Short mmCIF file of C-alpha atoms in Angstrom, two decimals:
data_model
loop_
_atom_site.label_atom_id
_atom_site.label_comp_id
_atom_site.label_asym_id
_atom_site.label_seq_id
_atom_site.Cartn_x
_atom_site.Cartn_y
_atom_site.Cartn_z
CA UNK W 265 31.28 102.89 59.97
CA UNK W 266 30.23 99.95 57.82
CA UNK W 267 29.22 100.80 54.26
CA UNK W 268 28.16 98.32 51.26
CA UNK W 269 28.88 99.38 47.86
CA UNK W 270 27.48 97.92 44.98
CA UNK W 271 29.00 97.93 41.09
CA UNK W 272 28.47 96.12 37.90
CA UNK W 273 25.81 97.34 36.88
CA UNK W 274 24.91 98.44 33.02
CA UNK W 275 22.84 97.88 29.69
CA UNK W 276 22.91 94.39 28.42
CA UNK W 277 21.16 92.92 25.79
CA UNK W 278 18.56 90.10 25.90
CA UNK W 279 20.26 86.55 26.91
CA UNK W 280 23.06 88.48 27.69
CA UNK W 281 25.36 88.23 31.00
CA UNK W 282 26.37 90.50 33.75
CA UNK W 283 27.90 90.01 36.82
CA UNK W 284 27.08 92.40 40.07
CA UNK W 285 29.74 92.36 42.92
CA UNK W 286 29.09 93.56 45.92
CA UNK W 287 31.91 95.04 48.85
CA UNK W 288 31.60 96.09 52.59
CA UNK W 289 34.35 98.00 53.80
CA UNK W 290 34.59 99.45 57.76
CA UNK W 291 35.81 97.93 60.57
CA UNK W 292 34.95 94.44 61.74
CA UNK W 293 32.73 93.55 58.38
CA UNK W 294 32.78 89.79 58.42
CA UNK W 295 29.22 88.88 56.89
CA UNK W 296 27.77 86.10 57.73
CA UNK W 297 24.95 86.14 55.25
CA UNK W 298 24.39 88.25 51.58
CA UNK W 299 20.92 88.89 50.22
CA UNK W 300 20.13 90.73 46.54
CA UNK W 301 17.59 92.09 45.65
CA UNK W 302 15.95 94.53 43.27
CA UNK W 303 13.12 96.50 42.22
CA UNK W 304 11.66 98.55 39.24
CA UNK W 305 9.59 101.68 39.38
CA UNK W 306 6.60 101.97 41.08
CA UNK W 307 6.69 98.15 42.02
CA UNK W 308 8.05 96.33 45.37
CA UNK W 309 11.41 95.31 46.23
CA UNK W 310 11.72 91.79 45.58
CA UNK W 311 14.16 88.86 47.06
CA UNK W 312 16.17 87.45 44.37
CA UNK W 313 18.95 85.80 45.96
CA UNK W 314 20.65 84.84 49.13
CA UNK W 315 23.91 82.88 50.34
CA UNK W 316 24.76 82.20 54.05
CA UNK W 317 27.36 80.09 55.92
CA UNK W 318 25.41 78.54 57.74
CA UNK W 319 22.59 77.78 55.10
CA UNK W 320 24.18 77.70 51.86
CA UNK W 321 22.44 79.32 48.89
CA UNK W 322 18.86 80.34 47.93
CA UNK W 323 16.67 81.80 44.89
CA UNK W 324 13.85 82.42 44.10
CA UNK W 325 11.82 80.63 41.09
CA UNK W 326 12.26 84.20 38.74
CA UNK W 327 16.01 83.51 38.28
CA UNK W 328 16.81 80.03 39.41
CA UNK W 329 19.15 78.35 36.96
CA UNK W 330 19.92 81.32 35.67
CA UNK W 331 21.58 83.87 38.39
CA UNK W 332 24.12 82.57 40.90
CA UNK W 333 25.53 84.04 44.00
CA UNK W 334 28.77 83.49 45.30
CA UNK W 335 31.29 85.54 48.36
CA UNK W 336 34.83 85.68 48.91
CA UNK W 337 34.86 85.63 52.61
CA UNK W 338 39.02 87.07 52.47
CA UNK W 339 37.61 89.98 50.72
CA UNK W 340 33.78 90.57 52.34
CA UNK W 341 32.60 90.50 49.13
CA UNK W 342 29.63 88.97 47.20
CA UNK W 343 28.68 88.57 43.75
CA UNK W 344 25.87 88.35 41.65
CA UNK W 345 26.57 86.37 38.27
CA UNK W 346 23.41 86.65 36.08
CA UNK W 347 23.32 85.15 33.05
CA UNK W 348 20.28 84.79 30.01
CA UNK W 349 19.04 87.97 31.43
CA UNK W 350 15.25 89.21 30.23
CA UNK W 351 13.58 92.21 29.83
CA UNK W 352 12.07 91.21 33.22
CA UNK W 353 14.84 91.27 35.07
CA UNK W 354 15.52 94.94 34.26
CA UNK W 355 15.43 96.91 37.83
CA UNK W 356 18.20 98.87 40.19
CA UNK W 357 18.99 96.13 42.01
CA UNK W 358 21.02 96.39 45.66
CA UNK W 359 23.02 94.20 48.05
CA UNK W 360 22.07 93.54 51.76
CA UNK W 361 24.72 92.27 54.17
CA UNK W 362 24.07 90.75 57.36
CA UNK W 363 27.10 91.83 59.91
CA UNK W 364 27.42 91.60 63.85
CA UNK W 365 23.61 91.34 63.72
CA UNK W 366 22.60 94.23 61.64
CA UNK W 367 21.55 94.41 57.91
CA UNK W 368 23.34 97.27 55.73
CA UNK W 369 22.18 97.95 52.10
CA UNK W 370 24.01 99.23 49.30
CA UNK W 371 23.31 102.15 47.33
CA UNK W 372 22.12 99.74 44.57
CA UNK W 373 23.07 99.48 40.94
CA UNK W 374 20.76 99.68 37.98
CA UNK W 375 20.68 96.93 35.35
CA UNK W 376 18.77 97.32 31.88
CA UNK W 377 17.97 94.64 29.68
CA UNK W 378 16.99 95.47 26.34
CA UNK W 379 18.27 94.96 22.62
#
């Protein structure tokens, strides 16, 4: 049973930091690829971020040079370091691994930004 937990989430202030890490725990979990993403009320999950080992690392424009992603492949676990956060960028936002061909999602963890 393969299940993807997300954490880190919380109320942070305007140009603020906050880092999201992301675990899968069952047996045979190696992930080959992590997406994040996130959404708000009423509107459409979006992509924010990706990392893969075959591809590397991708954003897109709403957080680039701002948010990085980053794994630790001994622990099958990803992270989600945003920093400069905006008001914007408030939204519950959840973890998708890629394992043995199948795509598991987190429960997802809700970030605020606001002073």
């Amino acid at each position: 049973q393969v299940q993807v937990v997300e954490s880190g989430g919380g109320l942070v202030q305007p140009g603020g930091s906050l880092r999201l890490s992301c675990a899968a725990s069952g047996s045979d979990v190696n992930s080959y690829a992590m997406g994040w993403y996130r959404q708000a009320p009423g509107k459409q999950r979006e992509w924010v971020a990706s990392i893969s080992i075959t591809t590397g690392t991708n954003y897109a424009d709403s957080v680039k040079g701002r948010f990085t992603i980053s794994r630790d492949n001994a622990k099958n676990t990803a992270h989600l370091k945003m920093n400069s956060l905006k008001p914007e960028d408030t939204a519950v936002y959840y973890c998708n691994m890629a394992i043995r061909g199948r795509s598991y999602w987190g429960q997802g963890t809700q970030v605020t930004v606001s002073s």
